[in-house]
mmCIF file of C-alpha atoms and ligand atoms in Angstrom:
data_model
loop_
_atom_site.group_PDB
_atom_site.id
_atom_site.type_symbol
_atom_site.label_atom_id
_atom_site.label_comp_id
_atom_site.label_asym_id
_atom_site.label_seq_id
_atom_site.Cartn_x
_atom_site.Cartn_y
_atom_site.Cartn_z
ATOM 1 C CA MET A 1 -12.041 3.413 -18.847
ATOM 2 C CA PRO A 2 -11.701 -0.372 -18.708
ATOM 3 C CA CYS A 3 -12.881 -2.490 -21.626
ATOM 4 C CA ILE A 4 -14.068 -5.320 -19.390
ATOM 5 C CA VAL A 5 -15.627 -4.740 -16.004
ATOM 6 C CA TRP A 6 -15.492 -7.629 -13.562
ATOM 7 C CA THR A 7 -19.029 -8.676 -12.635
ATOM 8 C CA LYS A 8 -20.692 -11.392 -10.567
ATOM 9 C CA GLU A 9 -21.593 -13.266 -13.765
ATOM 10 C CA LEU A 10 -17.905 -13.940 -14.344
ATOM 11 C CA GLU A 11 -17.422 -15.542 -10.937
ATOM 12 C CA THR A 12 -17.073 -19.311 -10.766
ATOM 13 C CA GLY A 13 -16.914 -19.498 -6.965
ATOM 14 C CA ILE A 14 -13.578 -21.328 -7.108
ATOM 15 C CA PRO A 15 -11.152 -18.882 -5.443
ATOM 16 C CA LEU A 16 -8.015 -19.713 -7.436
ATOM 17 C CA ILE A 17 -9.879 -19.647 -10.762
ATOM 18 C CA ASP A 18 -11.576 -16.333 -9.972
ATOM 19 C CA LYS A 19 -8.236 -14.868 -8.928
ATOM 20 C CA ASP A 20 -6.666 -15.968 -12.252
ATOM 21 C CA HIS A 21 -9.613 -14.660 -14.267
ATOM 22 C CA LYS A 22 -9.356 -11.282 -12.501
ATOM 23 C CA VAL A 23 -5.659 -11.065 -13.365
ATOM 24 C CA LEU A 24 -6.491 -11.901 -17.000
ATOM 25 C CA VAL A 25 -9.197 -9.226 -17.079
ATOM 26 C CA SER A 26 -6.760 -6.691 -15.661
ATOM 27 C CA ILE A 27 -4.129 -7.603 -18.290
ATOM 28 C CA LEU A 28 -6.764 -7.347 -21.045
ATOM 29 C CA ASN A 29 -7.640 -3.885 -19.795
ATOM 30 C CA GLN A 30 -3.965 -2.970 -19.887
ATOM 31 C CA VAL A 31 -3.764 -4.166 -23.490
ATOM 32 C CA TYR A 32 -6.852 -2.050 -24.186
ATOM 33 C CA ASP A 33 -5.237 1.020 -22.607
ATOM 34 C CA ALA A 34 -2.084 0.532 -24.664
ATOM 35 C CA ILE A 35 -3.856 0.110 -28.002
ATOM 36 C CA GLY A 36 -4.040 3.140 -30.225
ATOM 37 C CA ASN A 37 -1.245 4.942 -28.501
ATOM 38 C CA PHE A 38 1.490 4.527 -31.055
ATOM 39 C CA GLU A 39 4.091 6.113 -28.826
ATOM 40 C CA GLU A 40 3.578 3.203 -26.527
ATOM 41 C CA ARG A 41 4.260 0.218 -28.756
ATOM 42 C CA ALA A 42 6.537 -1.260 -26.100
ATOM 43 C CA VAL A 43 3.684 -1.041 -23.599
ATOM 44 C CA LEU A 44 1.389 -2.980 -25.915
ATOM 45 C CA GLY A 45 4.116 -5.567 -26.542
ATOM 46 C CA SER A 46 4.665 -6.033 -22.806
ATOM 47 C CA ALA A 47 0.937 -6.305 -22.167
ATOM 48 C CA LEU A 48 0.535 -8.917 -24.931
ATOM 49 C CA ASN A 49 3.474 -10.905 -23.573
ATOM 50 C CA SER A 50 1.955 -10.845 -20.091
ATOM 51 C CA LEU A 51 -1.378 -11.940 -21.485
ATOM 52 C CA LEU A 52 0.146 -14.912 -23.281
ATOM 53 C CA GLU A 53 2.228 -15.989 -20.286
ATOM 54 C CA TYR A 54 -0.577 -15.653 -17.801
ATOM 55 C CA THR A 55 -3.024 -17.362 -20.145
ATOM 56 C CA ARG A 56 -0.811 -20.438 -20.419
ATOM 57 C CA TYR A 57 -0.323 -20.513 -16.677
ATOM 58 C CA HIS A 58 -4.027 -20.167 -15.938
ATOM 59 C CA PHE A 59 -4.989 -22.833 -18.471
ATOM 60 C CA ALA A 60 -2.504 -25.271 -16.939
ATOM 61 C CA ARG A 61 -3.965 -24.647 -13.474
ATOM 62 C CA GLU A 62 -7.511 -25.039 -14.709
ATOM 63 C CA GLU A 63 -6.709 -28.260 -16.546
ATOM 64 C CA ARG A 64 -5.009 -29.701 -13.465
ATOM 65 C CA LEU A 65 -8.101 -28.829 -11.437
ATOM 66 C CA GLN A 66 -10.390 -30.584 -13.920
ATOM 67 C CA ASP A 67 -8.081 -33.570 -14.184
ATOM 68 C CA VAL A 68 -7.907 -34.198 -10.433
ATOM 69 C CA ALA A 69 -11.660 -33.638 -10.089
ATOM 70 C CA GLY A 70 -12.291 -36.178 -12.875
ATOM 71 C CA TYR A 71 -14.152 -33.766 -15.177
ATOM 72 C CA PRO A 72 -15.262 -35.742 -18.263
ATOM 73 C CA GLY A 73 -15.057 -32.685 -20.551
ATOM 74 C CA LEU A 74 -11.337 -32.178 -19.874
ATOM 75 C CA ILE A 75 -10.074 -33.124 -23.347
ATOM 76 C CA ALA A 76 -12.545 -30.833 -25.115
ATOM 77 C CA HIS A 77 -11.742 -28.006 -22.694
ATOM 78 C CA GLN A 78 -8.006 -28.511 -23.251
ATOM 79 C CA GLN A 79 -8.597 -28.234 -26.977
ATOM 80 C CA ARG A 80 -10.427 -24.920 -26.513
ATOM 81 C CA HIS A 81 -7.603 -23.630 -24.327
ATOM 82 C CA HIS A 82 -5.127 -24.656 -26.974
ATOM 83 C CA GLU A 83 -7.027 -22.688 -29.630
ATOM 84 C CA LEU A 84 -7.403 -19.615 -27.411
ATOM 85 C CA ALA A 85 -3.707 -19.590 -26.477
ATOM 86 C CA LYS A 86 -2.804 -20.006 -30.144
ATOM 87 C CA GLN A 87 -4.883 -16.930 -31.027
ATOM 88 C CA VAL A 88 -3.043 -14.792 -28.466
ATOM 89 C CA GLN A 89 0.282 -16.259 -29.594
ATOM 90 C CA ASP A 90 -0.494 -15.318 -33.204
ATOM 91 C CA ILE A 91 -1.130 -11.701 -32.179
ATOM 92 C CA CYS A 92 2.132 -11.660 -30.183
ATOM 93 C CA GLN A 93 4.070 -13.089 -33.123
ATOM 94 C CA ARG A 94 2.580 -10.598 -35.545
ATOM 95 C CA TYR A 95 3.428 -7.825 -33.126
ATOM 96 C CA GLU A 96 7.019 -9.070 -32.892
ATOM 97 C CA ALA A 97 7.417 -9.373 -36.670
ATOM 98 C CA ASP A 98 5.945 -5.953 -37.460
ATOM 99 C CA ASN A 99 4.089 -4.167 -34.709
ATOM 100 C CA SER A 100 2.251 -1.912 -37.166
ATOM 101 C CA THR A 101 0.248 -4.952 -38.381
ATOM 102 C CA VAL A 102 -1.445 -5.343 -35.005
ATOM 103 C CA GLN A 103 -4.496 -3.143 -35.412
ATOM 104 C CA GLY A 104 -6.214 -1.833 -32.338
ATOM 105 C CA ALA A 105 -9.799 -2.396 -33.478
ATOM 106 C CA GLU A 106 -9.180 -6.001 -34.480
ATOM 107 C CA VAL A 107 -7.349 -6.908 -31.279
ATOM 108 C CA LEU A 108 -9.987 -5.207 -29.186
ATOM 109 C CA GLU A 109 -12.812 -6.982 -30.921
ATOM 110 C CA PHE A 110 -11.119 -10.299 -30.337
ATOM 111 C CA LEU A 111 -10.092 -9.693 -26.737
ATOM 112 C CA ARG A 112 -13.452 -8.316 -25.709
ATOM 113 C CA SER A 113 -15.151 -11.619 -26.469
ATOM 114 C CA TRP A 114 -12.197 -13.945 -25.928
ATOM 115 C CA LEU A 115 -12.050 -14.239 -22.154
ATOM 116 C CA VAL A 116 -15.610 -13.314 -21.253
ATOM 117 C CA GLN A 117 -17.122 -15.853 -23.650
ATOM 118 C CA HIS A 118 -14.766 -18.584 -22.566
ATOM 119 C CA ILE A 119 -15.539 -18.039 -18.893
ATOM 120 C CA GLN A 120 -19.284 -17.786 -19.401
ATOM 121 C CA LYS A 121 -19.710 -20.543 -21.970
ATOM 122 C CA HIS A 122 -17.044 -23.073 -21.132
ATOM 123 C CA ASP A 123 -15.553 -22.520 -17.692
ATOM 124 C CA MET A 124 -18.977 -22.631 -16.068
ATOM 125 C CA GLY A 125 -19.341 -26.142 -17.509
ATOM 126 C CA TYR A 126 -16.812 -27.747 -15.172
ATOM 127 C CA LEU A 127 -18.153 -26.187 -11.971
ATOM 128 C CA ALA A 128 -20.538 -28.987 -11.042
ATOM 129 C CA GLN A 129 -17.632 -31.425 -11.044
ATOM 130 C CA CYS A 130 -14.956 -29.191 -9.502
ATOM 131 C CA LEU A 131 -16.619 -26.775 -7.067
ATOM 132 C CA GLY A 132 -15.634 -27.557 -3.488
ATOM 133 C CA ASN A 133 -13.136 -30.267 -4.448
ATOM 134 C CA GLU A 134 -10.290 -29.321 -2.080
ATOM 135 C CA ALA A 135 -7.888 -31.956 -3.428
ATOM 136 C CA ALA A 136 -8.321 -30.535 -6.933
ATOM 137 C CA TYR A 137 -7.852 -26.956 -5.642
ATOM 138 C CA GLN A 138 -4.627 -27.954 -3.919
ATOM 139 C CA ALA A 139 -3.279 -29.745 -6.990
ATOM 140 C CA ALA A 140 -3.998 -26.673 -9.145
ATOM 141 C CA GLU A 141 -2.400 -24.334 -6.576
ATOM 142 C CA GLN A 142 0.825 -26.293 -6.873
ATOM 143 C CA ILE A 143 1.339 -25.093 -10.409
ATOM 144 C CA LEU A 144 3.457 -21.989 -10.084
ATOM 145 C CA PHE A 145 4.227 -19.212 -12.479
ATOM 146 C CA SER A 146 7.848 -19.941 -13.336
ATOM 147 C CA PRO A 147 10.479 -19.403 -16.046
ATOM 148 C CA GLN A 148 10.329 -23.114 -16.791
ATOM 149 C CA GLY A 149 6.705 -22.772 -17.744
ATOM 150 C CA THR A 150 3.912 -24.299 -15.812
ATOM 151 C CA ILE A 151 5.567 -27.306 -14.218
ATOM 152 C CA PRO A 152 5.334 -27.273 -10.414
ATOM 153 C CA GLN A 153 8.438 -25.484 -9.159
ATOM 154 C CA PRO A 154 9.469 -25.079 -5.550
ATOM 155 C CA GLU A 155 10.412 -21.465 -4.827
ATOM 156 C CA LYS A 156 14.071 -20.977 -5.528
ATOM 157 C CA LYS A 157 16.079 -21.203 -2.352
ATOM 158 C CA GLY A 158 16.961 -17.767 -1.079
ATOM 159 C CA LEU A 159 14.467 -15.983 -3.337
ATOM 160 C CA VAL A 160 10.991 -15.932 -1.905
ATOM 161 C CA TRP A 161 8.850 -13.713 -4.115
ATOM 162 C CA SER A 162 6.276 -13.108 -1.423
ATOM 163 C CA ALA A 163 8.950 -11.657 0.884
ATOM 164 C CA LEU A 164 10.519 -9.398 -1.740
ATOM 165 C CA SER A 165 9.958 -5.632 -1.522
ATOM 166 C CA VAL A 166 10.052 -3.833 -4.851
ATOM 167 C CA LEU A 167 10.059 -0.154 -5.773
ATOM 168 C CA ILE A 168 8.998 0.726 -9.325
ATOM 169 C CA VAL A 169 10.311 4.028 -10.677
ATOM 170 C CA GLU A 170 8.511 4.540 -13.978
ATOM 171 C CA ASP A 171 6.808 7.590 -15.475
ATOM 172 C CA ASN A 172 4.544 5.698 -17.866
ATOM 173 C CA ARG A 173 1.262 4.820 -16.163
ATOM 174 C CA ASN A 174 0.552 1.817 -18.421
ATOM 175 C CA PHE A 175 3.975 0.352 -17.777
ATOM 176 C CA GLN A 176 3.513 0.840 -14.046
ATOM 177 C CA LEU A 177 0.344 -1.286 -14.235
ATOM 178 C CA ILE A 178 1.887 -4.029 -16.337
ATOM 179 C CA ILE A 179 4.906 -4.363 -14.086
ATOM 180 C CA GLN A 180 2.659 -4.493 -11.034
ATOM 181 C CA THR A 181 0.541 -7.208 -12.646
ATOM 182 C CA ILE A 182 3.623 -9.284 -13.396
ATOM 183 C CA LEU A 183 4.987 -8.848 -9.869
ATOM 184 C CA LYS A 184 1.639 -9.701 -8.277
ATOM 185 C CA SER A 185 1.323 -12.814 -10.475
ATOM 186 C CA LEU A 186 4.628 -13.968 -9.060
ATOM 187 C CA GLY A 187 3.387 -13.469 -5.521
ATOM 188 C CA VAL A 188 5.248 -10.231 -4.681
ATOM 189 C CA ARG A 189 3.239 -8.476 -1.975
ATOM 190 C CA THR A 190 5.235 -5.346 -1.203
ATOM 191 C CA ILE A 191 5.202 -3.085 -4.230
ATOM 192 C CA SER A 192 5.575 0.697 -4.223
ATOM 193 C CA VAL A 193 5.295 2.823 -7.328
ATOM 194 C CA VAL A 194 6.590 6.320 -8.025
ATOM 195 C CA SER A 195 6.528 8.317 -11.252
ATOM 196 C CA SER A 196 9.886 10.092 -11.171
ATOM 197 C CA GLY A 197 13.481 9.728 -10.092
ATOM 198 C CA ALA A 198 13.045 12.546 -7.575
ATOM 199 C CA GLU A 199 10.146 10.739 -5.895
ATOM 200 C CA GLY A 200 12.147 7.516 -5.997
ATOM 201 C CA LEU A 201 15.013 9.141 -4.095
ATOM 202 C CA GLU A 202 12.595 10.545 -1.560
ATOM 203 C CA VAL A 203 11.012 7.142 -0.898
ATOM 204 C CA LEU A 204 14.396 5.427 -0.698
ATOM 205 C CA SER A 205 15.548 7.938 1.912
ATOM 206 C CA THR A 206 12.826 6.746 4.266
ATOM 207 C CA ARG A 207 12.375 3.052 3.391
ATOM 208 C CA SER A 208 14.573 0.281 2.099
ATOM 209 C CA PHE A 209 13.654 -2.064 -0.769
ATOM 210 C CA ASP A 210 15.228 -5.325 -1.887
ATOM 211 C CA LEU A 211 14.832 -4.437 -5.524
ATOM 212 C CA VAL A 212 14.339 -1.249 -7.517
ATOM 213 C CA LEU A 213 12.999 -1.439 -11.070
ATOM 214 C CA CYS A 214 13.608 1.814 -12.841
ATOM 215 C CA ASP A 215 12.962 3.132 -16.280
ATOM 216 C CA TRP A 216 15.829 4.482 -18.313
ATOM 217 C CA ARG A 217 14.008 7.273 -20.102
ATOM 218 C CA MET A 218 12.060 9.530 -17.794
ATOM 219 C CA ASP A 219 11.179 13.185 -17.950
ATOM 220 C CA GLY A 220 13.282 15.269 -15.602
ATOM 221 C CA MET A 221 15.783 12.995 -13.909
ATOM 222 C CA ASP A 222 16.565 9.984 -16.119
ATOM 223 C CA GLY A 223 17.245 6.490 -14.810
ATOM 224 C CA LEU A 224 21.009 6.887 -14.895
ATOM 225 C CA GLU A 225 21.016 10.029 -12.791
ATOM 226 C CA PHE A 226 18.521 8.447 -10.410
ATOM 227 C CA VAL A 227 20.750 5.402 -9.844
ATOM 228 C CA GLU A 228 23.879 7.519 -9.553
ATOM 229 C CA ARG A 229 22.296 9.691 -6.896
ATOM 230 C CA ALA A 230 20.795 6.721 -5.055
ATOM 231 C CA ARG A 231 24.165 4.986 -4.920
ATOM 232 C CA GLY A 232 25.751 8.291 -3.845
ATOM 233 C CA ALA A 233 23.280 8.391 -0.958
ATOM 234 C CA GLY A 234 24.357 4.904 0.118
ATOM 235 C CA ILE A 235 21.276 3.035 -1.186
ATOM 236 C CA ALA A 236 22.259 -0.632 -1.478
ATOM 237 C CA SER A 237 19.074 -2.070 -3.103
ATOM 238 C CA LYS A 238 19.554 -4.158 -6.215
ATOM 239 C CA VAL A 239 18.623 -2.177 -9.314
ATOM 240 C CA ILE A 240 17.247 -3.440 -12.613
ATOM 241 C CA MET A 241 17.053 -0.861 -15.378
ATOM 242 C CA MET A 242 14.283 -1.168 -17.958
ATOM 243 C CA SER A 243 15.033 0.167 -21.374
ATOM 244 C CA GLY A 244 13.588 0.035 -24.850
ATOM 245 C CA TYR A 245 16.812 0.521 -26.719
ATOM 246 C CA SER A 246 20.078 0.052 -24.907
ATOM 247 C CA THR A 247 23.438 -0.285 -26.596
ATOM 248 C CA ASP A 248 26.531 -1.936 -25.149
ATOM 249 C CA ASP A 249 27.950 1.516 -24.343
ATOM 250 C CA VAL A 250 24.871 2.465 -22.430
ATOM 251 C CA ARG A 251 24.860 -0.804 -20.522
ATOM 252 C CA GLN A 252 28.517 -0.435 -19.657
ATOM 253 C CA GLN A 253 27.935 3.050 -18.361
ATOM 254 C CA ALA A 254 24.964 1.894 -16.297
ATOM 255 C CA LEU A 255 26.856 -1.032 -14.783
ATOM 256 C CA GLN A 256 29.609 1.337 -13.736
ATOM 257 C CA ILE A 257 27.253 3.559 -11.803
ATOM 258 C CA GLY A 258 25.700 0.624 -9.971
ATOM 259 C CA VAL A 259 22.916 -0.926 -12.076
ATOM 260 C CA ASP A 260 22.762 -4.683 -11.446
ATOM 261 C CA GLY A 261 20.838 -5.822 -14.493
ATOM 262 C CA PHE A 262 18.903 -4.839 -17.605
ATOM 263 C CA LEU A 263 15.456 -5.641 -18.824
ATOM 264 C CA GLU A 264 14.596 -4.872 -22.424
ATOM 265 C CA LYS A 265 11.161 -3.507 -23.274
ATOM 266 C CA PRO A 266 8.784 -5.016 -24.206
ATOM 267 C CA ILE A 267 9.220 -6.910 -20.981
ATOM 268 C CA THR A 268 8.025 -10.425 -20.226
ATOM 269 C CA ALA A 269 7.340 -12.092 -16.893
ATOM 270 C CA ARG A 270 9.797 -14.759 -17.895
ATOM 271 C CA GLY A 271 12.508 -12.192 -18.650
ATOM 272 C CA PHE A 272 11.844 -10.478 -15.357
ATOM 273 C CA LEU A 273 11.979 -13.760 -13.439
ATOM 274 C CA GLU A 274 15.291 -14.713 -14.935
ATOM 275 C CA MET A 275 16.842 -11.295 -14.401
ATOM 276 C CA ALA A 276 15.515 -10.892 -10.852
ATOM 277 C CA GLY A 277 16.676 -14.429 -10.009
ATOM 278 C CA ARG A 278 20.167 -13.583 -11.268
ATOM 279 C CA VAL A 279 20.398 -10.180 -9.614
ATOM 280 C CA MET A 280 19.042 -11.327 -6.248
ATOM 281 C CA ALA A 281 21.140 -14.525 -6.117
HETATM 282 FE FE1 FE2 B 1 -11.021 -22.595 -19.389
HETATM 283 FE FE1 FE2 B 2 -10.513 -20.072 -17.162
#
């Protein structure tokens, strides 16, 4: 059950802004799903990281839009964005320092009003100036989600996210959603998801993928066995293993059986970008 349902009242009519707001709503709902499930602290951490990263990215795009359109309220809006991002950052930092201090009820209360109020009270204020301004839309579209932050970045030569096909092998439903959100934010269009190593092997026997993201700990066949069997079957896709607690021994073992890189949970879009960029180079 989602905590925020997307409604017409949240729509600004500016396609790129509505797209960003929908992504933010979906990340908020993922945070909501992860709260209260104490076995899934890494899920909550990953969702909070995604929220912070996507928030910064969206704010930068929105500010560029307002700037190019000549919106007189830009400075005040920037200040509000700054405060909102700071609030999410504080939660992330508290989570990092001691995740037991991040209480579900408090975070929920905050997040429930955070985005919805900002969209309805403040974002609607710049519409008169920005709606239909194609030059402003284009300028905002040029800000890409990148490891360097929100500076315009041309897509790295040889790695075109939109052309990448990715298979996610993960048995945790919340993690599946978070990873998909991160991949979609980057522009990846071909994403398949399976919940077990056995299903992963089945899919790989019929289709090829550029990149496989697999969880280390899974019921039944674990990530190691999955990769070993995939490599044994001649699967050449690049493989990134996601793990909450890997030691050097474990990493060494995984590299020997054909894992190309590691991603520590809680994951971040930035961490994924850097690792995928390295593995796919
Ligand atoms: Fe805003
Ligand atoms: Fe916004």
